[in-house]
Coordinates of C-alpha atoms in Angstrom, one line a residue:
Chain A
M1 CA 134.7 -64.6 201.8
N2 CA 137.7 -65.6 203.8
G3 CA 139.8 -64.9 200.9
R4 CA 138.3 -61.5 200.7
L5 CA 139.2 -60.7 204.3
A6 CA 142.6 -61.9 204.0
Q7 CA 143.2 -59.7 200.9
A8 CA 141.9 -56.7 202.9
L9 CA 144.3 -57.4 205.8
I10 CA 147.3 -57.7 203.3
L11 CA 146.2 -54.4 201.7
I12 CA 146.0 -52.7 205.2
V13 CA 149.3 -54.0 206.2
I14 CA 150.8 -52.8 203.0
S15 CA 149.4 -49.3 203.5
A16 CA 150.4 -49.2 207.1
L17 CA 153.9 -50.0 206.2
A18 CA 154.0 -47.4 203.5
A19 CA 152.7 -44.9 205.9
I20 CA 155.1 -45.5 208.7
V21 CA 157.9 -45.7 206.4
T22 CA 157.0 -42.3 204.7
N23 CA 156.4 -40.7 207.9
A24 CA 159.8 -41.8 209.2
V25 CA 161.7 -40.3 206.3
R26 CA 159.7 -37.1 206.3
Q27 CA 161.2 -34.1 207.9
E28 CA 158.1 -32.8 209.6
N29 CA 156.9 -36.1 210.7
L30 CA 154.1 -36.9 213.2
D31 CA 154.3 -38.8 216.5
L32 CA 152.7 -42.1 216.0
M33 CA 150.9 -41.5 219.3
G34 CA 149.7 -37.9 219.1
N35 CA 148.7 -36.1 222.3
W36 CA 145.5 -34.8 221.4
P37 CA 143.3 -33.6 224.3
S38 CA 140.6 -36.5 224.8
V39 CA 138.4 -34.2 226.6
S40 CA 138.0 -30.5 227.1
G41 CA 136.4 -29.2 230.2
S42 CA 135.8 -25.6 230.8
D43 CA 138.7 -25.1 233.3
S44 CA 141.1 -27.3 231.4
I45 CA 143.6 -25.4 229.2
I46 CA 143.8 -26.6 225.8
V47 CA 147.3 -26.4 224.2
P48 CA 147.9 -27.4 220.7
P49 CA 150.5 -30.1 219.9
S50 CA 152.5 -27.5 218.0
A51 CA 153.0 -25.1 221.0
Q52 CA 156.6 -24.0 221.6
E53 CA 158.6 -22.5 224.5
G54 CA 158.0 -18.7 224.3
D55 CA 154.5 -18.8 222.8
P56 CA 152.0 -16.4 224.3
P57 CA 150.0 -17.9 227.3
F58 CA 147.2 -20.1 226.6
I59 CA 144.1 -19.7 228.7
S60 CA 141.0 -21.9 229.4
L61 CA 137.3 -21.1 228.6
D62 CA 136.8 -19.9 232.2
E63 CA 139.8 -17.6 232.1
A64 CA 138.5 -16.3 228.5
A65 CA 135.1 -15.7 230.0
A66 CA 136.7 -13.8 233.1
K67 CA 138.7 -11.6 230.6
F68 CA 135.6 -10.9 228.7
Q69 CA 134.0 -9.3 231.6
S70 CA 136.7 -6.6 231.4
S71 CA 136.0 -4.0 229.0
E72 CA 139.7 -3.4 228.5
V73 CA 140.4 -6.8 226.9
L74 CA 139.9 -7.1 223.2
F75 CA 139.1 -10.5 221.4
I76 CA 140.5 -11.0 218.1
D77 CA 138.9 -13.7 215.8
A78 CA 141.5 -15.3 213.6
R79 CA 139.1 -17.2 211.3
D80 CA 138.1 -16.2 207.9
Q81 CA 135.4 -13.7 207.3
E82 CA 132.7 -16.2 206.4
D83 CA 133.1 -17.9 209.9
Y84 CA 133.3 -14.6 211.5
E85 CA 130.0 -13.4 210.0
Y86 CA 128.3 -16.6 210.9
G87 CA 129.1 -16.0 214.5
H88 CA 131.8 -14.7 216.9
I89 CA 132.4 -13.8 220.4
R90 CA 130.6 -10.5 221.1
G91 CA 132.6 -7.5 220.4
A92 CA 135.6 -9.5 218.7
I93 CA 137.5 -8.0 215.7
N94 CA 138.1 -10.2 212.7
L95 CA 141.7 -10.6 211.5
P96 CA 141.8 -13.6 209.3
Y97 CA 145.1 -15.1 209.7
E98 CA 145.1 -16.9 206.3
E99 CA 144.4 -13.7 204.5
M100 CA 146.3 -11.4 206.7
D101 CA 147.7 -9.3 203.7
L102 CA 144.3 -8.1 202.8
F103 CA 143.2 -7.3 206.3
W104 CA 146.4 -6.1 208.1
D105 CA 146.4 -2.5 207.0
E106 CA 142.8 -2.0 207.7
V107 CA 142.3 -3.8 210.9
S108 CA 145.7 -3.5 212.7
P109 CA 145.4 0.3 213.5
K110 CA 142.3 -0.5 215.3
I111 CA 144.1 -2.8 217.7
S112 CA 145.7 -0.8 220.5
R113 CA 148.9 -2.0 221.7
D114 CA 148.1 -1.2 225.3
R115 CA 145.1 -3.4 225.6
P116 CA 145.2 -7.1 226.5
L117 CA 144.3 -9.4 223.6
V118 CA 142.6 -12.8 223.5
L119 CA 143.1 -14.5 220.2
Y120 CA 141.0 -17.4 219.1
C121 CA 139.8 -19.4 216.0
S122 CA 137.5 -22.3 215.6
G123 CA 138.8 -24.6 218.2
E124 CA 141.3 -27.3 219.1
E125 CA 141.8 -28.3 215.4
C126 CA 142.7 -24.9 214.2
E127 CA 146.1 -23.2 214.9
T128 CA 145.5 -19.9 213.1
S129 CA 145.0 -18.2 216.4
L130 CA 148.5 -19.3 217.5
M131 CA 150.1 -18.3 214.3
L132 CA 148.5 -14.8 214.4
A133 CA 149.6 -14.5 218.1
R134 CA 153.1 -15.2 217.1
E135 CA 153.0 -12.7 214.2
M136 CA 151.5 -10.0 216.6
V137 CA 154.2 -10.6 219.0
L138 CA 156.7 -9.9 216.3
Q139 CA 154.9 -6.7 215.4
G140 CA 155.2 -5.6 218.8
W141 CA 152.1 -6.4 220.8
T142 CA 153.0 -7.6 224.3
D143 CA 149.7 -8.5 226.3
I144 CA 148.4 -11.4 224.2
Y145 CA 146.6 -14.6 225.3
V146 CA 145.5 -17.5 223.1
F147 CA 142.1 -19.1 224.0
F148 CA 142.6 -22.3 222.1
G149 CA 139.2 -23.7 223.0
G150 CA 137.9 -21.1 220.5
W151 CA 134.6 -20.4 218.9
R152 CA 133.3 -23.9 219.5
E153 CA 133.9 -24.0 223.3
W154 CA 132.7 -20.5 223.6
E155 CA 129.4 -21.2 221.5
K156 CA 128.9 -24.5 223.4
A157 CA 129.1 -22.7 226.7
K158 CA 126.4 -20.2 225.5
L159 CA 128.5 -17.2 226.2
P160 CA 127.8 -14.0 224.5
V161 CA 128.1 -14.1 220.8
E162 CA 127.3 -11.8 217.9
R163 CA 126.2 -12.6 214.2
G164 CA 127.0 -10.8 211.2
I165 CA 129.5 -8.0 210.6
E166 CA 129.9 -5.7 213.5
Chain B
M1 CA 95.0 -69.5 182.9
G2 CA 98.2 -68.4 181.3
E3 CA 98.2 -64.7 182.1
G4 CA 99.7 -65.3 185.7
Q5 CA 102.4 -67.6 184.1
I6 CA 103.3 -65.1 181.5
A7 CA 103.6 -62.3 184.1
G8 CA 105.7 -64.7 186.1
R9 CA 108.1 -65.4 183.2
K10 CA 108.2 -61.6 182.4
G11 CA 109.4 -61.0 186.0
D12 CA 111.9 -63.7 185.6
R13 CA 113.2 -62.1 182.3
I14 CA 113.6 -58.7 184.1
V15 CA 115.6 -60.4 186.8
A16 CA 117.6 -62.0 184.5
R17 CA 118.2 -58.7 182.4
I18 CA 119.3 -57.0 185.7
K19 CA 121.5 -59.8 186.5
T20 CA 123.3 -59.6 183.2
F21 CA 123.6 -55.8 183.6
L22 CA 125.0 -56.2 187.1
H23 CA 127.7 -58.7 186.0
N24 CA 128.4 -56.8 182.8
D25 CA 132.2 -56.8 182.5
Y26 CA 132.4 -53.2 181.0
L27 CA 130.1 -51.6 183.5
N28 CA 132.2 -53.3 186.3
L29 CA 135.4 -51.9 184.8
V30 CA 134.0 -48.3 184.4
V31 CA 132.8 -48.3 188.0
R32 CA 136.1 -49.8 189.3
I33 CA 138.2 -47.2 187.5
F34 CA 135.9 -44.3 188.6
V35 CA 135.8 -45.5 192.3
G36 CA 139.6 -46.1 192.2
I37 CA 140.5 -42.7 190.8
V38 CA 138.1 -41.1 193.3
F39 CA 140.1 -42.8 196.2
I40 CA 143.5 -42.2 194.8
Y41 CA 142.8 -38.5 194.1
A42 CA 141.3 -38.2 197.6
S43 CA 144.5 -39.7 199.0
I44 CA 147.0 -37.4 197.6
D45 CA 146.6 -34.2 199.5
K46 CA 146.3 -36.1 202.7
I47 CA 149.5 -38.0 202.2
A48 CA 151.2 -34.7 201.5
D49 CA 150.1 -33.1 204.7
P50 CA 149.2 -35.6 207.3
G51 CA 149.5 -33.0 210.2
Q52 CA 146.7 -30.9 208.8
F53 CA 144.7 -34.1 208.0
A54 CA 145.2 -35.2 211.8
R55 CA 143.7 -32.0 212.8
I56 CA 140.6 -32.7 210.6
V57 CA 140.4 -36.3 212.1
Y58 CA 140.5 -34.8 215.5
N59 CA 137.7 -32.5 214.7
Y60 CA 135.3 -35.5 213.9
H61 CA 135.7 -36.5 217.6
M62 CA 135.3 -40.0 216.8
L63 CA 138.7 -41.3 218.0
P64 CA 140.7 -41.4 221.2
G65 CA 143.4 -38.9 221.1
S66 CA 146.2 -41.4 221.0
L67 CA 144.9 -43.0 217.9
I68 CA 144.5 -39.8 215.7
N69 CA 147.9 -39.5 214.3
I70 CA 148.3 -43.2 213.4
F71 CA 144.9 -43.1 211.7
A72 CA 145.6 -40.0 209.7
L73 CA 148.8 -41.4 208.6
I74 CA 147.5 -44.7 207.4
L75 CA 144.0 -43.9 206.1
P76 CA 145.3 -41.9 203.0
W77 CA 147.7 -44.8 202.1
V78 CA 144.8 -47.4 202.4
E79 CA 142.8 -45.1 200.0
M80 CA 145.8 -44.9 197.7
I81 CA 146.8 -48.6 197.8
C82 CA 143.3 -49.9 197.5
G83 CA 142.4 -47.6 194.7
I84 CA 145.4 -49.0 192.8
S85 CA 144.4 -52.5 193.7
L86 CA 140.8 -51.9 192.6
I87 CA 141.8 -50.5 189.2
L88 CA 144.4 -53.2 188.4
G89 CA 142.3 -56.0 189.8
I90 CA 145.1 -57.3 192.2
Y91 CA 143.3 -58.2 195.5
K92 CA 140.4 -56.5 194.2
E93 CA 137.9 -58.3 196.4
G94 CA 139.8 -57.1 199.5
S95 CA 139.9 -53.5 198.5
I96 CA 136.1 -53.6 197.6
L97 CA 135.6 -54.9 201.1
I98 CA 137.7 -52.2 202.7
F99 CA 136.1 -49.4 200.7
N100 CA 132.6 -50.6 201.7
M101 CA 133.7 -50.4 205.3
M102 CA 135.4 -46.9 204.8
V103 CA 132.4 -45.3 203.1
L104 CA 130.2 -46.7 205.7
A105 CA 132.5 -45.3 208.4
F106 CA 132.5 -41.9 206.7
I107 CA 128.8 -41.8 206.6
I108 CA 128.6 -42.6 210.2
G109 CA 131.2 -40.0 211.2
I110 CA 129.5 -37.3 209.2
S111 CA 126.0 -38.2 210.5
V112 CA 127.2 -38.2 214.1
N113 CA 128.6 -34.7 213.6
I114 CA 125.5 -33.3 211.9
I115 CA 123.5 -34.6 214.9
R116 CA 126.0 -32.9 217.3
G117 CA 126.1 -29.7 215.2
V118 CA 129.7 -29.6 214.7
N119 CA 130.9 -27.5 211.7
L120 CA 133.0 -30.1 209.9
E121 CA 135.9 -29.9 207.7
C122 CA 135.5 -32.9 205.4
G123 CA 139.0 -33.8 204.8
C124 CA 137.7 -35.8 201.9
F125 CA 139.8 -34.4 198.9
T126 CA 141.8 -31.6 200.5
V127 CA 143.0 -30.6 203.7
S128 CA 142.7 -27.0 203.0
S129 CA 140.3 -25.3 205.4
K130 CA 138.8 -23.2 202.7
A131 CA 137.0 -26.1 201.2
R132 CA 134.0 -26.5 203.3
S133 CA 130.9 -28.0 201.8
S134 CA 127.6 -28.5 203.7
A135 CA 127.6 -31.7 205.7
I136 CA 124.4 -32.8 203.9
D137 CA 126.2 -32.5 200.6
L138 CA 128.9 -34.7 201.9
L139 CA 126.4 -37.1 203.2
V140 CA 124.6 -37.3 199.7
R141 CA 128.2 -37.8 198.1
D142 CA 129.1 -40.6 200.3
I143 CA 125.7 -42.5 199.9
G144 CA 126.4 -42.2 196.2
L145 CA 129.8 -43.6 196.6
L146 CA 128.3 -46.2 198.8
A147 CA 125.9 -47.3 196.0
L148 CA 129.0 -47.8 193.9
T149 CA 131.0 -49.8 196.2
V150 CA 128.0 -52.0 197.2
Y151 CA 127.5 -52.7 193.5
L152 CA 131.1 -53.7 193.2
L153 CA 130.6 -56.1 196.1
F154 CA 127.7 -57.9 194.3
S155 CA 129.0 -57.6 190.8
K156 CA 131.0 -60.6 189.8
S157 CA 133.3 -59.9 186.9
K158 CA 136.9 -61.0 186.6
R159 CA 137.5 -60.3 183.0
F160 CA 139.8 -57.3 183.5
D161 CA 141.6 -58.5 186.7
L162 CA 145.2 -58.9 186.5
V163 CA 145.1 -61.5 189.3
G164 CA 142.4 -64.3 189.5
R165 CA 141.2 -63.8 186.0
R166 CA 139.1 -66.8 184.8
A167 CA 140.8 -68.5 181.8

């Protein structure tokens, strides 16, 4: 039994070395200690690890909820259609980032360039809202916010949602 | 008289047969190769894109933020190295122990998130967010896998091991 444990430890050490070495030589490597948010409160702004200088502003759940009160603000759901149909922030428009080619021509004319936009996806682990925000900035939209807590935070807070296609 | 004894002996024979079956070298080899290939296959996509896998690990909400990246980097390599170890029979007993622990941890992780109601990306065989199976399916799959790794834990066969083979 002890032999078994010793073997297991050796295998794990070999794997850890392989992981650290391959990560070190990789171009897009990960920080060994990531800065993933441990807890997310409603007033804390969740910022993804890949955020860069010049990205659109990130807003917290509270700020997103405040913007939701204004009829001027439009919410954009960057998840795929299946997730959107399952449930989305009430009034949000679906523009799946991963299939943007299919949706862009149909959806983008509906999005006025004068209205403030709040982009979101599932939550902290997805970055499609940020990717879509960058793309839309390139395409000329200016008033864009990213709500990175996303669908999960919104739903957890029991804020208004909608099911199915609008 | 007699009947009880015969029944007793019959029971012994069944137990003996099960034992023979359990320790059958070929069955052991087939299960080893299958489990090994499952884990090696599972590791490839995650080794290729650790950043994506780290996000999936994060979504399980089971680890403190500072451990997520290091876990996401090492876990796929453990799957790969132990998969090879299992198939070749080098430090096989160690990798069987690790696989048992790992599958058990997967089952706990998935169960906790079913209870929490989190819509989970598995991160099992691919890091693509398109592949989303239901959590119950994942659970059933992992319990099946656990049955195989537990079998390997108890099945004593060294015939096809590269290291530690009986003469």
